[in-house]
Short mmCIF file of C-alpha atoms in Angstrom, two decimals:
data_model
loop_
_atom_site.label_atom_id
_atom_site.label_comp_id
_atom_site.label_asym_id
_atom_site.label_seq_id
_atom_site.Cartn_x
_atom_site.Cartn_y
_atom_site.Cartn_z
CA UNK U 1 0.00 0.00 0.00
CA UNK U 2 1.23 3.42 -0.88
CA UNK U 3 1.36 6.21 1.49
CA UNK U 4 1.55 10.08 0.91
CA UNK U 5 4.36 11.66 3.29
CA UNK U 6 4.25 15.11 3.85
CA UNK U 7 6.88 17.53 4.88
CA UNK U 8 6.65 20.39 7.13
CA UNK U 9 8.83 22.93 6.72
CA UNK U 10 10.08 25.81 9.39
CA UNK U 11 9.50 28.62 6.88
CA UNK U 12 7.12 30.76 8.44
CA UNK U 13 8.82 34.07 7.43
CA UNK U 14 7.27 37.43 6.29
CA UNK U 15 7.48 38.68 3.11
CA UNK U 16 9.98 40.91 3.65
CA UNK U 17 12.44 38.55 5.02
CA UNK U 18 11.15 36.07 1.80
CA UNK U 19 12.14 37.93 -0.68
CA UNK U 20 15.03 39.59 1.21
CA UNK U 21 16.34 35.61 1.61
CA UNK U 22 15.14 35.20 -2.27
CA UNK U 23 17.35 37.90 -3.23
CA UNK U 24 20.14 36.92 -1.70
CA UNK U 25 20.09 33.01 -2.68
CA UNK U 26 19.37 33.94 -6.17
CA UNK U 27 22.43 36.46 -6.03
CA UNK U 28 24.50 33.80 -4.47
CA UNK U 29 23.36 30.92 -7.53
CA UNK U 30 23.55 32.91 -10.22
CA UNK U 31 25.76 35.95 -9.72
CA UNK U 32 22.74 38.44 -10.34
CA UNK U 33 19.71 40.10 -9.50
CA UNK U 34 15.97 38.82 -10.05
CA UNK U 35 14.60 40.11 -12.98
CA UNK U 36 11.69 42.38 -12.82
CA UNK U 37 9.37 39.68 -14.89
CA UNK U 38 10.62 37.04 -12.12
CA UNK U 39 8.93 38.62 -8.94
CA UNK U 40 5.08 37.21 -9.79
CA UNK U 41 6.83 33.87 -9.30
CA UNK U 42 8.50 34.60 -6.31
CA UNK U 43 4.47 36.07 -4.72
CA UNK U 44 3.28 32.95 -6.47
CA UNK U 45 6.28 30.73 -4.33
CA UNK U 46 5.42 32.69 -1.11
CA UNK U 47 1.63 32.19 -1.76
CA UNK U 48 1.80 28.58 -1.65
CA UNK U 49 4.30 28.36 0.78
CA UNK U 50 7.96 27.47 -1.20
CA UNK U 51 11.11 27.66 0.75
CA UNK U 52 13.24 30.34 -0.43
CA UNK U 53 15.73 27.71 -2.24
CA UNK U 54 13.11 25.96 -3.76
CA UNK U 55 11.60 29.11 -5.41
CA UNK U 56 15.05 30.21 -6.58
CA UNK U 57 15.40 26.50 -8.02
CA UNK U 58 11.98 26.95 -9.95
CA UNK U 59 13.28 30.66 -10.94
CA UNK U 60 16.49 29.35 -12.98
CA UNK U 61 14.97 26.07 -13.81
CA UNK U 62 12.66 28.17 -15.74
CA UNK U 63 14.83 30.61 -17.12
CA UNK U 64 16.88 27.70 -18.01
CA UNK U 65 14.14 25.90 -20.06
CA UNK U 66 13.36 29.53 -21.77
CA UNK U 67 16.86 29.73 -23.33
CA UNK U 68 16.88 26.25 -24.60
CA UNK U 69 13.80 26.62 -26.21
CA UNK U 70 15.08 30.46 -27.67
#
């Protein structure tokens, strides 16, 4: 029988300190700033409740897919 496992995470920070940790992860993977396009995702990762990482993850991973297609 299959189960479904959930995680809890400890991310119960404010949007301020989000985005300020968004910011500074995204700076830290890719060497720049978010683009201005980028932030809808990053309300959309905060909305449902993404870890910082993991919304910087789905950032690139899209811009990624973007330039291969291009």
């Amino acid at each position: 029988m299959d189960t479904l496992h959930t995680i809890d995470t400890d991310y119960e920070l404010t949007w301020d300190e989000f985005i300020i940790e968004v910011e500074d992860l995204h700076l830290i993977e890719t060497g720049g700033d978010i683009d201005a396009d980028d932030y809808a995702t990053v309300l959309a990762a905060f909305e449902r409740g993404l870890s910082p990482i993991g919304c910087v993850t789905g950032i690139i991973d899209d811009r990624d897919r973007w330039l291969r297609a291009a």
